[in-house]
CSV table of C-alpha atoms in Angstrom, one decimal:
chain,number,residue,atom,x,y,z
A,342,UNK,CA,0.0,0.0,0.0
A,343,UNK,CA,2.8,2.0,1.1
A,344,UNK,CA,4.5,2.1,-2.4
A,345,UNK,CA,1.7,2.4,-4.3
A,346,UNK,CA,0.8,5.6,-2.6
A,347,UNK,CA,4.5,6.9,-3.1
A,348,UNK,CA,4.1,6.2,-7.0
A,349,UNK,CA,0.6,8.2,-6.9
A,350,UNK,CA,2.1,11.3,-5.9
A,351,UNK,CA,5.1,11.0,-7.6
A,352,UNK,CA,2.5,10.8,-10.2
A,353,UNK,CA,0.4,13.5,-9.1
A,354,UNK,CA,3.7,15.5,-8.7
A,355,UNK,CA,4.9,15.2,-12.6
A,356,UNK,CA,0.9,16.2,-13.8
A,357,UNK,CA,1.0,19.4,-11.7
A,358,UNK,CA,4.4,20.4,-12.7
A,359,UNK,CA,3.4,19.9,-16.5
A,360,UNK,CA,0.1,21.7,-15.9
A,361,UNK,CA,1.9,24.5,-14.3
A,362,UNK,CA,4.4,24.6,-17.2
A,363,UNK,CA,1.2,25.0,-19.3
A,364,UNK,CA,0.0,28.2,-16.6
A,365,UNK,CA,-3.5,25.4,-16.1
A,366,UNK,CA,-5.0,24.6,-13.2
A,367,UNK,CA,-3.9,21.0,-12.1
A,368,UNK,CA,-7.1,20.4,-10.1
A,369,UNK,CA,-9.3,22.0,-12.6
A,370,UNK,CA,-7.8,19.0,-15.2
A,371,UNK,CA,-8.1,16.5,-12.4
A,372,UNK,CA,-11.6,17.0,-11.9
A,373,UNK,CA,-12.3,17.0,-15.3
A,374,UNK,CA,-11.6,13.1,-15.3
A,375,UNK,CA,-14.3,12.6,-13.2
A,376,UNK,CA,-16.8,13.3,-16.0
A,377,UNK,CA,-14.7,11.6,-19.2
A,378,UNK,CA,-16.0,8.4,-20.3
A,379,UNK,CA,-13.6,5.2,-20.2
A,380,UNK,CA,-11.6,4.7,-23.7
A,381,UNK,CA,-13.4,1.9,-25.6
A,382,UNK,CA,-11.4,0.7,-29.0
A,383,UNK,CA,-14.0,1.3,-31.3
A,384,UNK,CA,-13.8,4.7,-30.3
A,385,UNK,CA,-9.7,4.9,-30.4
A,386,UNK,CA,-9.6,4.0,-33.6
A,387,UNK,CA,-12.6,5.2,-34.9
A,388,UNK,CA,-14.0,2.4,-36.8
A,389,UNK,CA,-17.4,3.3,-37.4
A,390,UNK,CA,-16.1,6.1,-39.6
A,391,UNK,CA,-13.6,4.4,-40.9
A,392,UNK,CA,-15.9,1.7,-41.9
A,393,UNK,CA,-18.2,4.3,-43.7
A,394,UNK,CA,-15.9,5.1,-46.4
A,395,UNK,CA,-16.1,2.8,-48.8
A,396,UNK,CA,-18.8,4.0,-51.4
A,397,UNK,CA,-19.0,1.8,-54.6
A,398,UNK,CA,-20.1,3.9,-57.8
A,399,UNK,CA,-21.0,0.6,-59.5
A,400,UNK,CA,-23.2,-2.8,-58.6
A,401,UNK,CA,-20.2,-5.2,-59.5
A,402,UNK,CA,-18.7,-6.7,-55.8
A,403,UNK,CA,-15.5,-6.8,-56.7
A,404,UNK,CA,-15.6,-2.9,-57.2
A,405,UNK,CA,-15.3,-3.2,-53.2
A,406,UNK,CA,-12.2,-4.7,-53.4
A,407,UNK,CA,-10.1,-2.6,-55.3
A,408,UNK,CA,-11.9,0.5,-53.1
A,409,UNK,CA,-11.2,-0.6,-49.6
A,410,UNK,CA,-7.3,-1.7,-51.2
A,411,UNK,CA,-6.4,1.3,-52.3
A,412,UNK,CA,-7.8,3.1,-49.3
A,413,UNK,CA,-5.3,0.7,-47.0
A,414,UNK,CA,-2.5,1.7,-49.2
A,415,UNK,CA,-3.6,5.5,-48.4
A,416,UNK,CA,-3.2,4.7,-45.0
A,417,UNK,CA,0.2,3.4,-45.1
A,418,UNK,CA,1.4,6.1,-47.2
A,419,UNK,CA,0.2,8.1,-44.1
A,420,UNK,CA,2.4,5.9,-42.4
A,421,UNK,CA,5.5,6.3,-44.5
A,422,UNK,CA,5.7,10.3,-44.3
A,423,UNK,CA,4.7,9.9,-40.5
A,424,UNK,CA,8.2,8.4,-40.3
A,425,UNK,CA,10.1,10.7,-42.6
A,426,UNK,CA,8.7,13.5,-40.9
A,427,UNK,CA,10.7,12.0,-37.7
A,428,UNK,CA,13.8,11.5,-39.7
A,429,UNK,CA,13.6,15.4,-41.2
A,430,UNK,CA,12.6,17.3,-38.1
A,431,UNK,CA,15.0,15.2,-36.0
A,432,UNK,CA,17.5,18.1,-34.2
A,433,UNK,CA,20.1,15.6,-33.7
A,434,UNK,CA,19.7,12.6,-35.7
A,435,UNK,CA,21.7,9.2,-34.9
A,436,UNK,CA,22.6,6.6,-37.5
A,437,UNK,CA,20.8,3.8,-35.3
A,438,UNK,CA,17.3,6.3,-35.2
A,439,UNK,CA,17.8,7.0,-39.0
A,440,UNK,CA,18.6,3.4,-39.4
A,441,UNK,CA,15.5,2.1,-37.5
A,442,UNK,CA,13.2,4.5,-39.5
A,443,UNK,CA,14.5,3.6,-43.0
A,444,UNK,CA,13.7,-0.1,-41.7
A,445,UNK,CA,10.2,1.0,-41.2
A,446,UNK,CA,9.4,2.7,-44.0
A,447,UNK,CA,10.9,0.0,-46.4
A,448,UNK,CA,8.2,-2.5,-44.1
A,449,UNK,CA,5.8,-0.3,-45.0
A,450,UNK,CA,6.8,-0.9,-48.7
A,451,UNK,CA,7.1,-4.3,-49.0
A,452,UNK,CA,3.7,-5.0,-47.2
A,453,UNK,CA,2.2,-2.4,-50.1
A,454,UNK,CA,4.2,-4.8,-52.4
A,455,UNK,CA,3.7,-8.2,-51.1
A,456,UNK,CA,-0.7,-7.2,-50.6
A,457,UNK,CA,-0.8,-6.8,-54.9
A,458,UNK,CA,-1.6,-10.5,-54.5
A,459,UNK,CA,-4.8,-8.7,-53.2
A,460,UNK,CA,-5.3,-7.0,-56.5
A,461,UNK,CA,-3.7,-9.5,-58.5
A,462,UNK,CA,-5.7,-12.7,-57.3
A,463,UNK,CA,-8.8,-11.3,-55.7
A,464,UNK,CA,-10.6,-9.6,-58.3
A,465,UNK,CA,-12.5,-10.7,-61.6
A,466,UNK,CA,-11.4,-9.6,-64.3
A,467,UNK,CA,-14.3,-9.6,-66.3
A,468,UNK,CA,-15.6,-7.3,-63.4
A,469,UNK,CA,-12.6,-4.9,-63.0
A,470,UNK,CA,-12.4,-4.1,-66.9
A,471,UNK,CA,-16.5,-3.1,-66.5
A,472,UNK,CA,-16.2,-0.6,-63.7
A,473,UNK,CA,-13.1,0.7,-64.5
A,474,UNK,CA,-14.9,2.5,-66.9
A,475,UNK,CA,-16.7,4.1,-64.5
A,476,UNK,CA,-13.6,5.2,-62.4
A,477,UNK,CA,-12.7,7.5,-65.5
A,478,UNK,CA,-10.7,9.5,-65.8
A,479,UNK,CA,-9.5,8.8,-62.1
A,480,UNK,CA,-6.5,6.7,-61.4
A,481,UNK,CA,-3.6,5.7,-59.0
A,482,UNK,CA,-1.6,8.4,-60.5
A,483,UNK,CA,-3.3,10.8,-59.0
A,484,UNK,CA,-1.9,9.5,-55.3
A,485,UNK,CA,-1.2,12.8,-53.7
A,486,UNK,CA,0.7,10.9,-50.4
A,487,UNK,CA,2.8,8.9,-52.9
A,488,UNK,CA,4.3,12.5,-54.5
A,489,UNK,CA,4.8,13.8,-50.8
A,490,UNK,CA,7.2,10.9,-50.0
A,491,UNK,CA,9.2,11.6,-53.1
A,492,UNK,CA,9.4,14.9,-52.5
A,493,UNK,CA,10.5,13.5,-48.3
A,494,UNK,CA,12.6,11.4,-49.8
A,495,UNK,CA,15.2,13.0,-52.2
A,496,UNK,CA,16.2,15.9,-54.1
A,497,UNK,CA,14.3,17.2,-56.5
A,498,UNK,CA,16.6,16.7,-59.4
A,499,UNK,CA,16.5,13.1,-58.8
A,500,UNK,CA,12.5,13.3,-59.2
A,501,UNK,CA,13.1,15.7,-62.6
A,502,UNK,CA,12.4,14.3,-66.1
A,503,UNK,CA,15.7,12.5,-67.4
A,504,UNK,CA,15.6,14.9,-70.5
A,505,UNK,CA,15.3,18.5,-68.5
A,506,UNK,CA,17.6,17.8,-65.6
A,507,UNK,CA,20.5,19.7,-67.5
A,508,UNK,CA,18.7,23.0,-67.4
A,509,UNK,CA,17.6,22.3,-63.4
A,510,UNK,CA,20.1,23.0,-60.7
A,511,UNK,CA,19.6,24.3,-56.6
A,512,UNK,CA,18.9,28.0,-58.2
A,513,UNK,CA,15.8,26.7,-60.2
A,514,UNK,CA,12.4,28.1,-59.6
A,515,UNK,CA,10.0,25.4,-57.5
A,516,UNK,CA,7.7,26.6,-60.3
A,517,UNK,CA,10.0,25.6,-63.3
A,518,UNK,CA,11.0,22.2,-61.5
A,519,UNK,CA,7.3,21.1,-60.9
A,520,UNK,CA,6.3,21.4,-64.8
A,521,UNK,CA,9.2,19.6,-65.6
A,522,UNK,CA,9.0,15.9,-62.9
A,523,UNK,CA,9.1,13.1,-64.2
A,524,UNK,CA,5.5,12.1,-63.2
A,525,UNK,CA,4.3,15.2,-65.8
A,526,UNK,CA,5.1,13.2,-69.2
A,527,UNK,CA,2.2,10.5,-68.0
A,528,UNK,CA,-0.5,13.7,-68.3
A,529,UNK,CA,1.3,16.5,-70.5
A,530,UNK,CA,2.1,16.6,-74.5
A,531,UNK,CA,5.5,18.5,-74.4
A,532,UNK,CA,5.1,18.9,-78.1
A,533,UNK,CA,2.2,21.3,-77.2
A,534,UNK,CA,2.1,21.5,-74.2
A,535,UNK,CA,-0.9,20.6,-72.9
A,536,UNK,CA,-2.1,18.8,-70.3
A,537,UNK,CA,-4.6,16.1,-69.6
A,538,UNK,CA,-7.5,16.4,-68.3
A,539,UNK,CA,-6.4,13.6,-65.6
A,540,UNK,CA,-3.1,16.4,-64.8
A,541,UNK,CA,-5.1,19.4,-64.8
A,542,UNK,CA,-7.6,18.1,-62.1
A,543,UNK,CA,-4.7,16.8,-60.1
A,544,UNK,CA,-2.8,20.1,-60.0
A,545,UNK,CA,-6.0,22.0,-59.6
A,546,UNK,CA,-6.5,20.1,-56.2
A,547,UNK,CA,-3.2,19.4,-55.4
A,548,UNK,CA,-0.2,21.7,-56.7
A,549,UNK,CA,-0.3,24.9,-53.7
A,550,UNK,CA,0.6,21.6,-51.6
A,551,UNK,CA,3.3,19.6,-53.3
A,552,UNK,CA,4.8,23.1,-54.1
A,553,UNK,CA,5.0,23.9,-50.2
A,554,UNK,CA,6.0,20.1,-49.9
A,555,UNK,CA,9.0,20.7,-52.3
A,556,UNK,CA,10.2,23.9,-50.8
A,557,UNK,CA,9.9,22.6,-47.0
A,558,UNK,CA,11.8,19.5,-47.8
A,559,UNK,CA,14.3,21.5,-49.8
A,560,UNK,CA,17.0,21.1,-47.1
A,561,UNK,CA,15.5,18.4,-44.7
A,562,UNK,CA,14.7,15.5,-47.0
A,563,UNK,CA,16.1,12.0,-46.4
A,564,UNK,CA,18.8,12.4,-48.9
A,565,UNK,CA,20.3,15.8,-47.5
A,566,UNK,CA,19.3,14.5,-43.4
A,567,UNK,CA,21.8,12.0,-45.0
A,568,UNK,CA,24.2,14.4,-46.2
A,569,UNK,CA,24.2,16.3,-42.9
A,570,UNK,CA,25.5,13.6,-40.8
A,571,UNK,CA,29.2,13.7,-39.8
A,572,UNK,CA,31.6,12.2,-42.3
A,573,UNK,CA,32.0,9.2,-40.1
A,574,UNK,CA,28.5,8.5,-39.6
A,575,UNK,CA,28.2,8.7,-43.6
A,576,UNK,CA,30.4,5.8,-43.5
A,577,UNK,CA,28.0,3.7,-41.6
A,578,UNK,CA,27.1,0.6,-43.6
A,579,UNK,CA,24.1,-0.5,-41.3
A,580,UNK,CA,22.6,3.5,-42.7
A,581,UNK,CA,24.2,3.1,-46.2
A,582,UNK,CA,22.7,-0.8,-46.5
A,583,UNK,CA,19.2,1.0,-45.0
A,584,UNK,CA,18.9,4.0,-47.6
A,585,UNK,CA,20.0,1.2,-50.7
A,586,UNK,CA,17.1,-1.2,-49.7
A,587,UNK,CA,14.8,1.5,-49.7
A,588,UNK,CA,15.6,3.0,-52.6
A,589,UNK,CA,15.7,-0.1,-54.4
A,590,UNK,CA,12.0,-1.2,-52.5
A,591,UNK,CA,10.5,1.6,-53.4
A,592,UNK,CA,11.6,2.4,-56.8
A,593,UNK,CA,12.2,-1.0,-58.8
A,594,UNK,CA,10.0,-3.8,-56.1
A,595,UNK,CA,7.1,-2.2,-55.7
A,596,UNK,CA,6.7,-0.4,-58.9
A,597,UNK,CA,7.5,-3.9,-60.6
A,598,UNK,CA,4.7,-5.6,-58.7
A,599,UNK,CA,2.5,-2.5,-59.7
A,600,UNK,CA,3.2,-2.4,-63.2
A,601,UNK,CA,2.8,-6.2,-63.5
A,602,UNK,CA,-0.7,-6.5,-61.8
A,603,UNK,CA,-1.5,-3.4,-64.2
A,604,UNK,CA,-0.2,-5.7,-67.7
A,605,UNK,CA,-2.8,-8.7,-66.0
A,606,UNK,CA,-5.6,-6.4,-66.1
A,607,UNK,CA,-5.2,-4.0,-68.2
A,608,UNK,CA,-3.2,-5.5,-71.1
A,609,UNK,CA,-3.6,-9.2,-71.1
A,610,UNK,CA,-7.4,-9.5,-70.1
A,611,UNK,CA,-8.5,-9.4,-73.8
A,612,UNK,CA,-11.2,-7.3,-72.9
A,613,UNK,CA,-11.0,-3.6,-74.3
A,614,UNK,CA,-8.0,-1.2,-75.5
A,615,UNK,CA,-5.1,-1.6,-72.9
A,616,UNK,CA,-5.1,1.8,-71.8
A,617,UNK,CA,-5.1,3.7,-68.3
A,618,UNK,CA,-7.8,5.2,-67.1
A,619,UNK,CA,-6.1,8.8,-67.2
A,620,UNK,CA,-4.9,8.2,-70.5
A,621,UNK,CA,-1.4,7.6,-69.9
A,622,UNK,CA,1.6,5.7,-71.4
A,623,UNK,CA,1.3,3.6,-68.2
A,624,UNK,CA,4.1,1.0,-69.3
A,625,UNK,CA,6.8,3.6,-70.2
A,626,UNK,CA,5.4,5.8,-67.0
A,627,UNK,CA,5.8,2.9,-64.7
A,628,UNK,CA,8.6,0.6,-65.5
A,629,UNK,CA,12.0,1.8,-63.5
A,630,UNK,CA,14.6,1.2,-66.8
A,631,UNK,CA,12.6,4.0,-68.4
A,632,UNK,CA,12.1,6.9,-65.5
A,633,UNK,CA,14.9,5.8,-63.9
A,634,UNK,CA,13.7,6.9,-60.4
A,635,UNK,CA,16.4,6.6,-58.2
A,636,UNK,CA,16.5,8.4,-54.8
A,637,UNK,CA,20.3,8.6,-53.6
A,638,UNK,CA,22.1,7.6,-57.1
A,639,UNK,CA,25.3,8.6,-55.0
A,640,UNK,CA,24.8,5.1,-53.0
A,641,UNK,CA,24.8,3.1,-56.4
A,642,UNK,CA,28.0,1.8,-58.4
A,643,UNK,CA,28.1,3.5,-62.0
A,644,UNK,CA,27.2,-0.2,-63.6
A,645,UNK,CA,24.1,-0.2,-61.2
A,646,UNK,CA,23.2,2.9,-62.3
A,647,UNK,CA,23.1,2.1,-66.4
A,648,UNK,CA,21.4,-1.2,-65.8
A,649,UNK,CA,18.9,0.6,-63.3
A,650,UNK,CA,15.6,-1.8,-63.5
A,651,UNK,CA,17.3,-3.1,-66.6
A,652,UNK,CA,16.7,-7.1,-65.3
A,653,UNK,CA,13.3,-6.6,-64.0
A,654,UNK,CA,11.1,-8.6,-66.5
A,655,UNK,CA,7.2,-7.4,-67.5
C-alpha cells in the first residue's frame, strides 16, 4: 500500500508540474476526469467512420475490393511520411534512429508490395475491366501521399524528367521544376504543351501543396538528413545498406509488382484497349529502366546505375 501511494504522488507531482508549465490549473484538469468516459477501442480508432468510407459507384462486388485496397495503401502512405517527418525534423539525428526509421518505412513498402496478391488474385477480371470504366478518368496516378514521399525522400533533381535535368540546378524556380517531374510526361504533351485532363484536375487540387512540400523539404529530406551527418557516420554501412534497400524497394519492387498486376488487367485481359484510365503511357510511365527513379544515385555503383531496373522482366 505504502508504495503504491508513493508512486501516486510521484504521479500527481509530474501532472501538476506539466500543468503549471502549461499556466493550467492542475485540479481543474483533475476534476475533469471525473466526467470523461472510459476509452473503448472502437472509439480509439474510430471504426465506425472508418468503416463508412467505402462508397462503390457501381453494382459489381469486386468494385469493393479494389476500393477498400487502395484506401489501406492510403493509409500506409500516411504511415510512410509519419516516419520521414521523424527522420527530417530530427535536431540531432543518430545513425541507429535514422537506421530504425529507413527499416520502417521499407516494411511499410514491401507490405504495399507483397498485398498486390490482393489485387492481382482477388478480383475478376471480367468485373474490374466493367467498372473501370466508371472510375474514368480517375487513377492511382493521382496518389497525392505517394508524390509527398518523393518529395521527403530525395532531391528534386533526382524526381526531374531524365531529358530537363540539364537546365535544373539548386537555383531553379520550385515553379519551373514542378512542370518539368518526371510524373508530368504521364499527363502532359511537351510537343504542345498541354495537359490532360487527368493532370489538370490533379494540379487543380493538389499543386499549392506539393509546391510547399518541395520547398519545406528543400533542405530536410532523407537524402540531404543524409548528407548532414558527420563524415563518419556517412560511413555507416548498417545506414548506407538501410537508404539502398529503400531505394531499391521503393523504386524498382514495388513499382514492378504495380506495373505487372497493371499488364494482367489491363493488357492481357483481352477485354478492351489496354489503356489507363487517365490516359497515360502507363508501361513507359511505370517501368524503372525507363524513368529511372532513383532516390540517392550517390549510393549506387556506375554499372548499377546504367542497368537501373534493366533485369526486371514485365
Amino acid at each position: 500500500m505504502t508504495l503504491d501511494k508513493n508512486k501516486s504522488e510521484t504521479v500527481l507531482d509530474a501532472i501538476d508540474s506539466k500543468y503549471q508549465a502549461l499556466h493550467q490549473k492542475t485540479e481543474t484538469h483533475l476534476e475533469g476526469l471525473l466526467w470523461s468516459k472510459p476509452m473503448t477501442y472502437w472509439d480509439y480508432i474510430q471504426t465506425d467512420a472508418l468503416l463508412s468510407l467505402q462508397t462503390q459507384r457501381t453494382t459489381l462486388p469486386d468494385e469493393m475490393v479494389f476500393i477498400m485496397y487502395h484506401q489501406v495503401n492510403e493509409l500506409i502512405f500516411k504511415m510512410i511520411l509519419w516516419e520521414m517527418r521523424q527522420i527530417s525534423y530530427s535536431e540531432n539525428l543518430t545513425t541507429a534512429f535514422f537506421t530504425e526509421r529507413l527499416q520502417r518505412i521499407s516494411r511499410y513498402f514491401e507490405m504495399l508490395t507483397t498485398s498486390f496478391q490482393i489485387m492481382e488474385n482477388g478480383m475478376e477480371v471480367e468485373q474490374y475491366m466493367k467498372f473501370r470504366n466508371t472510375l474514368t478518368p480517375a487513377s492511382g496516378f493521382q496518389s497525392a501521399q505517394y508524390r509527398l514521399i518523393e518529395f521527403c525522400s530525395t532531391d528534386l533533381i533526382n524526381l526531374i524528367d531524365y531529358r530537363f535535368r540539364a537546365s535544373i540546378d539548386r537555383s531553379t524556380s520550385y515553379e519551373y521544376a514542378f512542370e518539368h517531374l518526371y510524373w508530368q510526361a504521364a499527363g502532359k504533351d511537351y510537343t504542345t504543351g498541354k495537359k490532360s485532363f487527368l493532370l489538370e484536375e490533379f494540379e487543380r487540387k493538389y499543386k499549392p501543396v506539393f509546391l510547399s512540400h518541395m520547398q519545406e523539404y528543400n533542405t530536410i529530406n532523407i537524402w540531404q538528413k543524409f548528407q548532414q551527418l558527420p563524415l563518419e557516420d556517412q560511413k555507416n554501412q548498417a545506414l548506407i545498406d538501410a537508404m539502398r534497400h529503400l531505394d531499391y524497394t521503393v523504386n524498382i519492387t514495388w513499382v514492378m509488382q504495380h506495373l505487372n498486376v497493371a499488364i494482367k488487367y489491363i493488357d492481357n485481359s483481352g477485354i478492351g484497349d489496354g489503356a489507363a484510365t487517365g490516359g497515360s503511357d502507363w508501361k513507359k510511365y511505370m517501368h524503372p529502366k525507363y524513368q529511372r527513379r532513383i532516390f540517392f544515385p550517390e549510393l549506387w555503383s556506375a554499372e548499377e546505375l546504367t542497368h537501373w531496373g534493366e533485369s526486371e522482366k514485365m
